[in-house]
Amino acid sequence: MVKITEDLVRKKSEHNERLISTLEELSLHQEDIERIEHFQNWCRDLKILLLQSNLISKIENLHKLKKLEYLNLAINNIERVENLEQLESLNKLDLTLNFIGELTSIETLKGNYNLRELILIGNPCCDYSHYRDYVIATLPQLSTLDCEEIKITQKFLAQKSLNSFRAVIVQQQTKYFIERDEQKMRVAEHKEQLQAEMAEINDEDARLKKFWDTKSEHCPETRMDIAKYHRLGHEKRNPQQEDHKVRRVPKLFAPSGSPYNLNQAKLPFNLKDEYNEYILELGVYKYLDTSQLKVDVESNYVRVSVKGKIFQMALMDEINLTEASVQRSQITGYLVIKMPKLHVNQLLIVRSKNQGHNANHAYVKEQKRKCNLKGTVDIKNICITNEASDDVPELID
């Protein structure tokens, strides 16, 4: 059984930076989900919920989704319409290719005044006599049924004969209930017999082949078995794929111990190398929860973990760790990390508080001016010697 987990919902909400509390659209199709749960507590702002192609057998746990406008439950195992009365914003409901035989269960949608589109194509109830007339008369707020527009004259005529239509529908669905109960018994007996035959087969591949070659009836129980054996076949082809995924661990340091530069999250950044400090501006996501960020400032590098992805940058100068600070912009959400240098050239920082950056710039310019050489240099005047020793004695052989 596949359950709806927080990790699964966050994975499917990357378009919303993995934030689920403000999520407005969510698609969990083809996940083999068997039960609807947690949405009403985690994602109360949902407007679109897509759950098609799963194994859901009951509509439930959606009553707190007051903003939900579109619910897609196509290709599931649903047998009746229920628990949707409090979805006051519901505009479109898709129940294509389910097993709805209890057509009178749509009467629970009478209070959904904003409901305009209902799709029941491929359900057993669609074969009932006066099916369309009954639905149109029961839910006058609809504008389309099974993707076909409803005309005003159709609504008027259907309303006049609603009682007679309903009597016919009740009679037909009662007959369907009897047939459905008989089907459940047949499917259970067939399943028990098939399992006994498969138990006598030692080879696993042969057992799976036996299941797929056996004819079966189209019903919710068969769909559950098909999904089960499909997973078994997938796990056999990819043994322990989910449990033993090889995750690449990034190398953070060279063999010599020097830190690497790394940007796993591919975030924009700007590093300012001032005379007395480094200032790193890192473009993290604006609405990212602060709990998803971890900052580590070391003596020769800075590392930031953003949702488990690492940004690391090596620094040329040693950092004064006690003076380092981290702030987050309230406008852009960017991280601003200030890292004062430990050994700063004192000649550059001894300056008047009022002189500012211009005074330091003038000082450096003056030093460069004094260092410039102009004209020629008389090397004879570099060293002063006695007049008596001006002559260099000859070499002795």
mmCIF file of C-alpha atoms in Angstrom:
data_model
loop_
_atom_site.group_PDB
_atom_site.id
_atom_site.type_symbol
_atom_site.label_atom_id
_atom_site.label_comp_id
_atom_site.label_asym_id
_atom_site.label_seq_id
_atom_site.Cartn_x
_atom_site.Cartn_y
_atom_site.Cartn_z
ATOM 1 C CA MET A 1 0.000 0.000 0.000
ATOM 2 C CA VAL A 2 1.395 3.374 -1.031
ATOM 3 C CA LYS A 3 0.691 6.086 1.545
ATOM 4 C CA ILE A 4 0.665 9.839 1.120
ATOM 5 C CA THR A 5 3.716 11.140 3.008
ATOM 6 C CA GLU A 6 5.069 14.608 3.617
ATOM 7 C CA ASP A 7 8.186 13.794 1.590
ATOM 8 C CA LEU A 8 6.041 12.735 -1.372
ATOM 9 C CA VAL A 9 3.957 15.932 -1.238
ATOM 10 C CA ARG A 10 7.057 18.146 -0.935
ATOM 11 C CA LYS A 11 8.680 16.320 -3.842
ATOM 12 C CA LYS A 12 5.618 17.057 -5.999
ATOM 13 C CA SER A 13 5.540 20.726 -4.923
ATOM 14 C CA GLU A 14 8.884 21.842 -6.339
ATOM 15 C CA HIS A 15 7.049 24.488 -8.372
ATOM 16 C CA ASN A 16 6.198 26.077 -5.003
ATOM 17 C CA GLU A 17 9.761 25.751 -3.653
ATOM 18 C CA ARG A 18 8.643 22.620 -1.731
ATOM 19 C CA LEU A 19 6.382 24.682 0.563
ATOM 20 C CA ILE A 20 3.170 22.747 1.172
ATOM 21 C CA SER A 21 1.285 25.119 3.476
ATOM 22 C CA THR A 22 0.754 27.612 0.623
ATOM 23 C CA LEU A 23 0.391 25.007 -2.122
ATOM 24 C CA GLU A 24 -2.462 25.687 -4.567
ATOM 25 C CA GLU A 25 -1.971 22.868 -7.086
ATOM 26 C CA LEU A 26 -0.856 19.285 -6.499
ATOM 27 C CA SER A 27 -0.589 16.307 -8.849
ATOM 28 C CA LEU A 28 -0.169 12.788 -7.441
ATOM 29 C CA HIS A 29 -1.219 10.671 -10.396
ATOM 30 C CA GLN A 30 0.006 7.112 -11.024
ATOM 31 C CA GLU A 31 1.406 6.658 -7.514
ATOM 32 C CA ASP A 32 -0.676 3.575 -6.533
ATOM 33 C CA ILE A 33 -2.214 5.581 -3.670
ATOM 34 C CA GLU A 34 -5.009 3.668 -1.930
ATOM 35 C CA ARG A 35 -6.322 6.248 0.519
ATOM 36 C CA ILE A 36 -6.851 10.033 0.561
ATOM 37 C CA GLU A 37 -5.347 11.562 3.717
ATOM 38 C CA HIS A 38 -3.408 14.517 5.184
ATOM 39 C CA PHE A 39 -4.302 17.061 2.477
ATOM 40 C CA GLN A 40 -6.877 18.809 4.642
ATOM 41 C CA ASN A 41 -4.247 19.476 7.329
ATOM 42 C CA TRP A 42 -1.164 20.104 5.194
ATOM 43 C CA CYS A 43 -2.493 21.914 2.125
ATOM 44 C CA ARG A 44 -5.619 23.884 3.000
ATOM 45 C CA ASP A 45 -5.030 26.389 0.182
ATOM 46 C CA LEU A 46 -5.323 23.761 -2.548
ATOM 47 C CA LYS A 47 -7.342 24.817 -5.577
ATOM 48 C CA ILE A 48 -6.448 21.931 -7.907
ATOM 49 C CA LEU A 49 -5.946 18.333 -6.742
ATOM 50 C CA LEU A 50 -5.114 15.661 -9.323
ATOM 51 C CA LEU A 51 -5.299 12.060 -8.079
ATOM 52 C CA GLN A 52 -6.082 10.186 -11.279
ATOM 53 C CA SER A 53 -4.742 6.696 -12.045
ATOM 54 C CA ASN A 54 -4.446 5.477 -8.464
ATOM 55 C CA LEU A 55 -6.182 2.788 -6.372
ATOM 56 C CA ILE A 56 -8.428 5.015 -4.247
ATOM 57 C CA SER A 57 -11.658 3.260 -3.220
ATOM 58 C CA LYS A 58 -13.298 5.979 -1.106
ATOM 59 C CA ILE A 59 -13.609 9.767 -1.259
ATOM 60 C CA GLU A 60 -12.677 11.035 2.202
ATOM 61 C CA ASN A 61 -10.643 13.521 4.281
ATOM 62 C CA LEU A 62 -11.200 16.505 2.001
ATOM 63 C CA HIS A 63 -13.812 18.487 3.935
ATOM 64 C CA LYS A 64 -11.400 21.246 5.068
ATOM 65 C CA LEU A 65 -10.339 22.173 1.530
ATOM 66 C CA LYS A 66 -12.663 25.168 1.245
ATOM 67 C CA LYS A 67 -10.748 26.624 -1.727
ATOM 68 C CA LEU A 68 -10.649 23.445 -3.823
ATOM 69 C CA GLU A 69 -12.050 24.139 -7.306
ATOM 70 C CA TYR A 70 -10.998 21.093 -9.364
ATOM 71 C CA LEU A 71 -10.816 17.503 -8.131
ATOM 72 C CA ASN A 72 -9.683 14.758 -10.516
ATOM 73 C CA LEU A 73 -10.264 11.188 -9.317
ATOM 74 C CA ALA A 74 -10.410 9.518 -12.722
ATOM 75 C CA ILE A 75 -9.315 5.860 -13.075
ATOM 76 C CA ASN A 76 -9.635 4.796 -9.455
ATOM 77 C CA ASN A 77 -11.745 2.232 -7.563
ATOM 78 C CA ILE A 78 -14.505 4.560 -6.325
ATOM 79 C CA GLU A 79 -17.993 3.016 -6.125
ATOM 80 C CA ARG A 80 -20.044 5.930 -4.755
ATOM 81 C CA VAL A 81 -19.928 9.738 -4.515
ATOM 82 C CA GLU A 82 -19.576 10.927 -0.912
ATOM 83 C CA ASN A 83 -17.939 13.362 1.536
ATOM 84 C CA LEU A 84 -17.789 16.304 -0.868
ATOM 85 C CA GLU A 85 -20.614 18.357 0.601
ATOM 86 C CA GLN A 86 -18.322 20.868 2.374
ATOM 87 C CA LEU A 87 -16.193 21.677 -0.685
ATOM 88 C CA GLU A 88 -18.019 24.939 -1.244
ATOM 89 C CA SER A 89 -15.703 26.137 -4.062
ATOM 90 C CA LEU A 90 -15.785 22.874 -6.043
ATOM 91 C CA ASN A 91 -16.343 23.739 -9.710
ATOM 92 C CA LYS A 92 -15.221 20.600 -11.574
ATOM 93 C CA LEU A 93 -15.343 16.950 -10.528
ATOM 94 C CA ASP A 94 -13.840 14.230 -12.738
ATOM 95 C CA LEU A 95 -14.767 10.622 -11.868
ATOM 96 C CA THR A 96 -14.037 9.051 -15.253
ATOM 97 C CA LEU A 97 -13.529 5.257 -15.386
ATOM 98 C CA ASN A 98 -14.387 4.351 -11.818
ATOM 99 C CA PHE A 99 -16.899 1.752 -10.571
ATOM 100 C CA ILE A 100 -19.788 3.994 -9.519
ATOM 101 C CA GLY A 101 -22.990 1.977 -9.616
ATOM 102 C CA GLU A 102 -24.848 3.843 -6.881
ATOM 103 C CA LEU A 103 -25.991 6.733 -9.043
ATOM 104 C CA THR A 104 -28.278 8.155 -6.355
ATOM 105 C CA SER A 105 -25.132 9.003 -4.375
ATOM 106 C CA ILE A 106 -24.738 12.102 -6.587
ATOM 107 C CA GLU A 107 -27.583 13.618 -4.543
ATOM 108 C CA THR A 108 -24.913 14.479 -1.951
ATOM 109 C CA LEU A 109 -23.698 17.130 -4.430
ATOM 110 C CA LYS A 110 -26.920 19.142 -4.326
ATOM 111 C CA GLY A 111 -25.386 21.648 -1.912
ATOM 112 C CA ASN A 112 -22.281 22.241 -4.050
ATOM 113 C CA TYR A 113 -23.747 25.331 -5.699
ATOM 114 C CA ASN A 114 -20.534 26.204 -7.579
ATOM 115 C CA LEU A 115 -20.305 22.797 -9.263
ATOM 116 C CA ARG A 116 -20.481 23.322 -13.039
ATOM 117 C CA GLU A 117 -18.753 20.285 -14.572
ATOM 118 C CA LEU A 118 -19.282 16.623 -13.708
ATOM 119 C CA ILE A 119 -17.678 13.723 -15.596
ATOM 120 C CA LEU A 120 -18.893 10.149 -15.008
ATOM 121 C CA ILE A 121 -17.870 8.580 -18.323
ATOM 122 C CA GLY A 122 -16.940 4.898 -18.086
ATOM 123 C CA ASN A 123 -18.837 4.135 -14.856
ATOM 124 C CA PRO A 124 -21.477 1.350 -14.645
ATOM 125 C CA CYS A 125 -24.159 3.942 -13.823
ATOM 126 C CA CYS A 126 -23.789 5.468 -17.293
ATOM 127 C CA ASP A 127 -25.560 2.401 -18.720
ATOM 128 C CA TYR A 128 -28.748 3.019 -16.723
ATOM 129 C CA SER A 129 -31.877 4.144 -18.541
ATOM 130 C CA HIS A 130 -32.526 7.906 -18.149
ATOM 131 C CA TYR A 131 -29.058 8.297 -16.573
ATOM 132 C CA ARG A 132 -28.430 11.704 -18.114
ATOM 133 C CA ASP A 133 -31.921 13.028 -17.429
ATOM 134 C CA TYR A 134 -31.712 12.001 -13.786
ATOM 135 C CA VAL A 135 -28.309 13.681 -13.230
ATOM 136 C CA ILE A 136 -29.404 16.895 -14.975
ATOM 137 C CA ALA A 137 -32.602 17.096 -12.908
ATOM 138 C CA THR A 138 -30.838 16.244 -9.620
ATOM 139 C CA LEU A 139 -28.012 18.759 -10.094
ATOM 140 C CA PRO A 140 -29.509 21.801 -11.838
ATOM 141 C CA GLN A 141 -26.367 23.861 -11.140
ATOM 142 C CA LEU A 142 -24.405 21.840 -13.745
ATOM 143 C CA SER A 143 -23.563 23.434 -17.086
ATOM 144 C CA THR A 144 -21.845 20.371 -18.610
ATOM 145 C CA LEU A 145 -22.206 16.633 -17.988
ATOM 146 C CA ASP A 146 -19.656 14.189 -19.401
ATOM 147 C CA CYS A 147 -18.059 17.060 -21.376
ATOM 148 C CA GLU A 148 -21.362 17.802 -23.121
ATOM 149 C CA GLU A 149 -23.166 21.102 -22.609
ATOM 150 C CA ILE A 150 -26.554 21.013 -20.861
ATOM 151 C CA LYS A 151 -29.235 23.154 -22.472
ATOM 152 C CA ILE A 152 -31.899 24.988 -20.510
ATOM 153 C CA THR A 153 -34.687 23.045 -22.250
ATOM 154 C CA GLN A 154 -33.061 19.767 -21.151
ATOM 155 C CA LYS A 155 -33.043 20.950 -17.546
ATOM 156 C CA PHE A 156 -36.698 21.983 -17.732
ATOM 157 C CA LEU A 157 -37.901 18.692 -19.232
ATOM 158 C CA ALA A 158 -35.794 16.583 -16.855
ATOM 159 C CA GLN A 159 -37.140 18.420 -13.788
ATOM 160 C CA LYS A 160 -40.718 17.588 -14.773
ATOM 161 C CA SER A 161 -40.081 13.820 -14.682
ATOM 162 C CA LEU A 162 -37.466 13.619 -11.922
ATOM 163 C CA ASN A 163 -39.533 11.346 -9.648
ATOM 164 C CA SER A 164 -40.192 8.772 -12.369
ATOM 165 C CA PHE A 165 -36.554 8.883 -13.505
ATOM 166 C CA ARG A 166 -35.363 8.313 -9.941
ATOM 167 C CA ALA A 167 -37.646 5.303 -9.513
ATOM 168 C CA VAL A 168 -36.179 3.716 -12.640
ATOM 169 C CA ILE A 169 -32.629 4.481 -11.478
ATOM 170 C CA VAL A 170 -33.207 2.955 -8.020
ATOM 171 C CA GLN A 171 -34.557 -0.218 -9.591
ATOM 172 C CA GLN A 172 -31.557 -0.551 -11.933
ATOM 173 C CA GLN A 173 -28.935 0.139 -9.291
ATOM 174 C CA THR A 174 -30.548 -2.414 -6.980
ATOM 175 C CA LYS A 175 -30.093 -4.982 -9.716
ATOM 176 C CA TYR A 176 -26.480 -3.797 -10.096
ATOM 177 C CA PHE A 177 -25.836 -4.250 -6.345
ATOM 178 C CA ILE A 178 -26.941 -7.885 -6.578
ATOM 179 C CA GLU A 179 -24.686 -8.483 -9.577
ATOM 180 C CA ARG A 180 -21.812 -6.745 -7.794
ATOM 181 C CA ASP A 181 -22.149 -8.975 -4.734
ATOM 182 C CA GLU A 182 -22.114 -12.035 -6.967
ATOM 183 C CA GLN A 183 -19.041 -10.661 -8.734
ATOM 184 C CA LYS A 184 -17.187 -10.209 -5.424
ATOM 185 C CA MET A 185 -17.830 -13.861 -4.560
ATOM 186 C CA ARG A 186 -16.656 -15.066 -7.991
ATOM 187 C CA VAL A 187 -13.510 -12.956 -7.873
ATOM 188 C CA ALA A 188 -12.670 -14.156 -4.334
ATOM 189 C CA GLU A 189 -13.065 -17.822 -5.353
ATOM 190 C CA HIS A 190 -11.042 -17.283 -8.522
ATOM 191 C CA LYS A 191 -8.295 -15.540 -6.567
ATOM 192 C CA GLU A 192 -8.110 -18.376 -4.024
ATOM 193 C CA GLN A 193 -7.905 -20.968 -6.782
ATOM 194 C CA LEU A 194 -5.252 -19.025 -8.667
ATOM 195 C CA GLN A 195 -3.095 -18.607 -5.561
ATOM 196 C CA ALA A 196 -3.259 -22.360 -4.940
ATOM 197 C CA GLU A 197 -2.097 -23.066 -8.498
ATOM 198 C CA MET A 198 0.671 -20.510 -8.271
ATOM 199 C CA ALA A 199 1.876 -21.971 -4.945
ATOM 200 C CA GLU A 200 2.700 -25.226 -6.740
ATOM 201 C CA ILE A 201 5.049 -23.400 -9.144
ATOM 202 C CA ASN A 202 8.588 -23.048 -7.827
ATOM 203 C CA ASP A 203 9.952 -20.645 -10.428
ATOM 204 C CA GLU A 204 9.069 -17.019 -9.640
ATOM 205 C CA ASP A 205 9.002 -15.966 -13.297
ATOM 206 C CA ALA A 206 6.620 -18.813 -14.081
ATOM 207 C CA ARG A 207 4.344 -17.779 -11.208
ATOM 208 C CA LEU A 208 4.149 -14.208 -12.518
ATOM 209 C CA LYS A 209 3.480 -15.503 -16.026
ATOM 210 C CA LYS A 210 0.661 -17.657 -14.666
ATOM 211 C CA PHE A 211 -1.003 -14.602 -13.136
ATOM 212 C CA TRP A 212 -0.721 -12.447 -16.258
ATOM 213 C CA ASP A 213 -1.995 -15.235 -18.532
ATOM 214 C CA THR A 214 -5.113 -15.875 -16.428
ATOM 215 C CA LYS A 215 -8.329 -14.122 -17.481
ATOM 216 C CA SER A 216 -10.005 -11.905 -14.880
ATOM 217 C CA GLU A 217 -13.045 -9.693 -14.451
ATOM 218 C CA HIS A 218 -12.872 -5.904 -14.527
ATOM 219 C CA CYS A 219 -13.514 -4.801 -10.953
ATOM 220 C CA PRO A 220 -11.766 -2.965 -8.088
ATOM 221 C CA GLU A 221 -10.367 -6.195 -6.601
ATOM 222 C CA THR A 222 -8.729 -7.149 -9.892
ATOM 223 C CA ARG A 223 -7.186 -3.696 -10.262
ATOM 224 C CA MET A 224 -5.639 -4.069 -6.804
ATOM 225 C CA ASP A 225 -4.124 -7.439 -7.720
ATOM 226 C CA ILE A 226 -2.805 -6.104 -11.021
ATOM 227 C CA ALA A 227 -1.093 -3.230 -9.232
ATOM 228 C CA LYS A 228 0.386 -5.627 -6.688
ATOM 229 C CA TYR A 229 1.921 -7.959 -9.272
ATOM 230 C CA HIS A 230 3.029 -5.045 -11.381
ATOM 231 C CA ARG A 231 5.062 -3.769 -8.399
ATOM 232 C CA LEU A 232 6.513 -7.242 -7.849
ATOM 233 C CA GLY A 233 7.623 -7.430 -11.458
ATOM 234 C CA HIS A 234 9.116 -3.953 -11.279
ATOM 235 C CA GLU A 235 11.031 -4.792 -8.091
ATOM 236 C CA LYS A 236 12.331 -7.975 -9.702
ATOM 237 C CA ARG A 237 13.662 -6.057 -12.688
ATOM 238 C CA ASN A 238 15.118 -3.370 -10.412
ATOM 239 C CA PRO A 239 16.044 -5.152 -7.168
ATOM 240 C CA GLN A 240 16.097 -2.886 -4.133
ATOM 241 C CA GLN A 241 16.247 0.144 -6.391
ATOM 242 C CA GLU A 242 14.304 2.324 -4.011
ATOM 243 C CA ASP A 243 16.052 1.198 -0.825
ATOM 244 C CA HIS A 244 19.608 1.321 -2.099
ATOM 245 C CA LYS A 245 19.905 4.339 -4.296
ATOM 246 C CA VAL A 246 23.526 5.335 -4.682
ATOM 247 C CA ARG A 247 23.724 8.984 -3.776
ATOM 248 C CA ARG A 248 26.766 10.852 -4.996
ATOM 249 C CA VAL A 249 28.600 12.428 -2.076
ATOM 250 C CA PRO A 250 30.293 15.690 -3.109
ATOM 251 C CA LYS A 251 34.000 16.130 -2.366
ATOM 252 C CA LEU A 252 34.469 19.128 -0.127
ATOM 253 C CA PHE A 253 38.249 19.041 0.312
ATOM 254 C CA ALA A 254 41.283 18.276 -1.808
ATOM 255 C CA PRO A 255 43.743 15.562 -0.670
ATOM 256 C CA SER A 256 45.938 18.356 0.677
ATOM 257 C CA GLY A 257 43.105 19.581 2.891
ATOM 258 C CA SER A 258 42.293 22.698 0.879
ATOM 259 C CA PRO A 259 38.554 23.376 0.503
ATOM 260 C CA TYR A 260 36.941 23.096 -2.939
ATOM 261 C CA ASN A 261 34.585 25.664 -4.430
ATOM 262 C CA LEU A 262 31.160 24.050 -4.819
ATOM 263 C CA ASN A 263 27.677 25.221 -5.842
ATOM 264 C CA GLN A 264 25.328 22.220 -5.905
ATOM 265 C CA ALA A 265 22.155 24.302 -5.793
ATOM 266 C CA LYS A 266 23.419 26.559 -8.623
ATOM 267 C CA LEU A 267 22.575 29.689 -6.655
ATOM 268 C CA PRO A 268 23.593 33.180 -7.805
ATOM 269 C CA PHE A 269 26.224 34.746 -5.554
ATOM 270 C CA ASN A 270 28.515 37.742 -5.216
ATOM 271 C CA LEU A 271 31.731 37.818 -3.144
ATOM 272 C CA LYS A 272 33.153 41.221 -2.235
ATOM 273 C CA ASP A 273 36.818 41.188 -1.162
ATOM 274 C CA GLU A 274 37.213 44.357 0.902
ATOM 275 C CA TYR A 275 40.481 45.417 2.528
ATOM 276 C CA ASN A 276 39.282 44.271 5.966
ATOM 277 C CA GLU A 277 36.507 41.720 5.301
ATOM 278 C CA TYR A 278 34.760 39.386 2.876
ATOM 279 C CA ILE A 279 31.066 39.969 2.119
ATOM 280 C CA LEU A 280 29.201 37.059 0.518
ATOM 281 C CA GLU A 281 25.712 37.635 -0.936
ATOM 282 C CA LEU A 282 24.029 34.307 -1.691
ATOM 283 C CA GLY A 283 20.779 34.226 -3.686
ATOM 284 C CA VAL A 284 18.694 31.678 -1.751
ATOM 285 C CA TYR A 285 14.989 31.298 -2.541
ATOM 286 C CA LYS A 286 12.879 34.185 -1.301
ATOM 287 C CA TYR A 287 10.220 32.108 0.480
ATOM 288 C CA LEU A 288 12.538 29.347 1.676
ATOM 289 C CA ASP A 289 12.024 28.439 5.315
ATOM 290 C CA THR A 290 15.048 29.438 7.414
ATOM 291 C CA SER A 291 15.100 25.940 8.922
ATOM 292 C CA GLN A 292 16.227 24.698 5.489
ATOM 293 C CA LEU A 293 19.433 26.797 5.720
ATOM 294 C CA LYS A 294 22.649 25.949 7.563
ATOM 295 C CA VAL A 295 25.677 28.303 7.563
ATOM 296 C CA ASP A 296 29.178 27.263 8.600
ATOM 297 C CA VAL A 297 32.014 29.836 8.593
ATOM 298 C CA GLU A 298 35.517 28.424 9.088
ATOM 299 C CA SER A 299 38.946 30.026 9.094
ATOM 300 C CA ASN A 300 39.566 29.589 5.351
ATOM 301 C CA TYR A 301 36.158 28.798 3.823
ATOM 302 C CA VAL A 302 32.411 29.358 4.149
ATOM 303 C CA ARG A 303 29.781 26.655 3.619
ATOM 304 C CA VAL A 304 26.004 27.061 3.252
ATOM 305 C CA SER A 305 23.602 24.105 3.071
ATOM 306 C CA VAL A 306 20.371 24.955 1.186
ATOM 307 C CA LYS A 307 17.780 22.145 1.432
ATOM 308 C CA GLY A 308 20.632 19.653 1.711
ATOM 309 C CA LYS A 309 22.559 21.061 -1.268
ATOM 310 C CA ILE A 310 25.939 22.552 -0.492
ATOM 311 C CA PHE A 311 27.439 25.885 -1.480
ATOM 312 C CA GLN A 312 31.098 26.192 -0.453
ATOM 313 C CA MET A 313 33.705 28.841 -1.239
ATOM 314 C CA ALA A 314 37.392 28.896 -0.328
ATOM 315 C CA LEU A 315 38.858 32.168 1.005
ATOM 316 C CA MET A 316 42.376 33.483 0.514
ATOM 317 C CA ASP A 317 42.700 35.209 3.915
ATOM 318 C CA GLU A 318 42.089 33.799 7.374
ATOM 319 C CA ILE A 319 38.770 34.780 8.938
ATOM 320 C CA ASN A 320 38.099 36.221 12.377
ATOM 321 C CA LEU A 321 35.411 33.713 13.415
ATOM 322 C CA THR A 322 34.242 35.656 16.481
ATOM 323 C CA GLU A 323 33.350 38.696 14.347
ATOM 324 C CA ALA A 324 31.532 36.862 11.510
ATOM 325 C CA SER A 325 27.800 37.555 11.084
ATOM 326 C CA VAL A 326 24.894 36.259 8.983
ATOM 327 C CA GLN A 327 21.792 38.222 7.977
ATOM 328 C CA ARG A 328 18.897 37.587 5.612
ATOM 329 C CA SER A 329 17.383 40.321 3.482
ATOM 330 C CA GLN A 330 13.710 40.876 4.276
ATOM 331 C CA ILE A 331 13.112 42.047 0.694
ATOM 332 C CA THR A 332 14.927 39.496 -1.473
ATOM 333 C CA GLY A 333 15.515 36.710 1.051
ATOM 334 C CA TYR A 334 19.228 36.642 0.107
ATOM 335 C CA LEU A 335 21.824 35.672 2.693
ATOM 336 C CA VAL A 336 24.452 38.282 3.541
ATOM 337 C CA ILE A 337 27.472 36.782 5.298
ATOM 338 C CA LYS A 338 30.120 39.209 6.620
ATOM 339 C CA MET A 339 33.505 37.679 7.464
ATOM 340 C CA PRO A 340 36.155 40.081 8.894
ATOM 341 C CA LYS A 341 39.764 39.195 8.077
ATOM 342 C CA LEU A 342 41.982 38.166 10.968
ATOM 343 C CA HIS A 343 45.317 39.743 9.837
ATOM 344 C CA VAL A 344 44.605 43.093 8.223
ATOM 345 C CA ASN A 345 47.444 45.408 7.127
ATOM 346 C CA GLN A 346 47.465 47.966 9.947
ATOM 347 C CA LEU A 347 48.749 50.711 7.647
ATOM 348 C CA LEU A 348 45.522 50.444 5.676
ATOM 349 C CA ILE A 349 43.094 50.502 8.576
ATOM 350 C CA VAL A 350 44.700 53.221 10.791
ATOM 351 C CA ARG A 351 42.726 56.184 9.625
ATOM 352 C CA SER A 352 40.417 58.802 10.988
ATOM 353 C CA LYS A 353 36.786 57.888 11.440
ATOM 354 C CA ASN A 354 35.817 60.964 9.478
ATOM 355 C CA GLN A 355 38.175 60.346 6.563
ATOM 356 C CA GLY A 356 36.496 57.165 5.439
ATOM 357 C CA HIS A 357 37.400 55.270 2.292
ATOM 358 C CA ASN A 358 38.689 58.339 0.411
ATOM 359 C CA ALA A 359 41.454 58.984 2.971
ATOM 360 C CA ASN A 360 42.675 55.408 2.708
ATOM 361 C CA HIS A 361 42.610 55.634 -1.084
ATOM 362 C CA ALA A 362 44.684 58.873 -0.948
ATOM 363 C CA TYR A 363 47.195 57.208 1.382
ATOM 364 C CA VAL A 364 47.707 54.290 -0.974
ATOM 365 C CA LYS A 365 48.042 56.649 -3.925
ATOM 366 C CA GLU A 366 50.699 58.679 -2.060
ATOM 367 C CA GLN A 367 52.700 55.549 -1.275
ATOM 368 C CA LYS A 368 52.627 54.523 -4.921
ATOM 369 C CA ARG A 369 53.780 58.010 -5.952
ATOM 370 C CA LYS A 370 56.771 57.869 -3.614
ATOM 371 C CA CYS A 371 57.755 54.497 -4.954
ATOM 372 C CA ASN A 372 57.984 55.716 -8.562
ATOM 373 C CA LEU A 373 61.626 56.093 -9.792
ATOM 374 C CA LYS A 374 62.476 59.125 -11.830
ATOM 375 C CA GLY A 375 65.775 59.954 -13.657
ATOM 376 C CA THR A 376 69.064 58.009 -13.457
ATOM 377 C CA VAL A 377 70.852 56.620 -10.426
ATOM 378 C CA ASP A 378 74.571 57.337 -9.803
ATOM 379 C CA ILE A 379 75.856 54.062 -8.446
ATOM 380 C CA LYS A 380 79.136 55.661 -7.394
ATOM 381 C CA ASN A 381 77.417 57.554 -4.613
ATOM 382 C CA ILE A 382 75.677 54.507 -3.170
ATOM 383 C CA CYS A 383 78.655 53.434 -1.076
ATOM 384 C CA ILE A 384 81.065 56.009 0.470
ATOM 385 C CA THR A 385 84.736 54.812 0.627
ATOM 386 C CA ASN A 386 88.036 56.354 1.768
ATOM 387 C CA GLU A 387 90.023 58.280 -0.831
ATOM 388 C CA ALA A 388 93.096 56.211 -0.058
ATOM 389 C CA SER A 389 91.389 53.056 -1.075
ATOM 390 C CA ASP A 390 89.924 54.322 -4.351
ATOM 391 C CA ASP A 391 92.320 52.225 -6.402
ATOM 392 C CA VAL A 392 91.561 48.587 -6.574
ATOM 393 C CA PRO A 393 94.762 46.512 -6.026
ATOM 394 C CA GLU A 394 95.882 44.218 -8.780
ATOM 395 C CA LEU A 395 95.322 40.520 -8.520
ATOM 396 C CA ILE A 396 98.263 38.510 -7.224
ATOM 397 C CA ASP A 397 99.276 35.607 -9.350
#
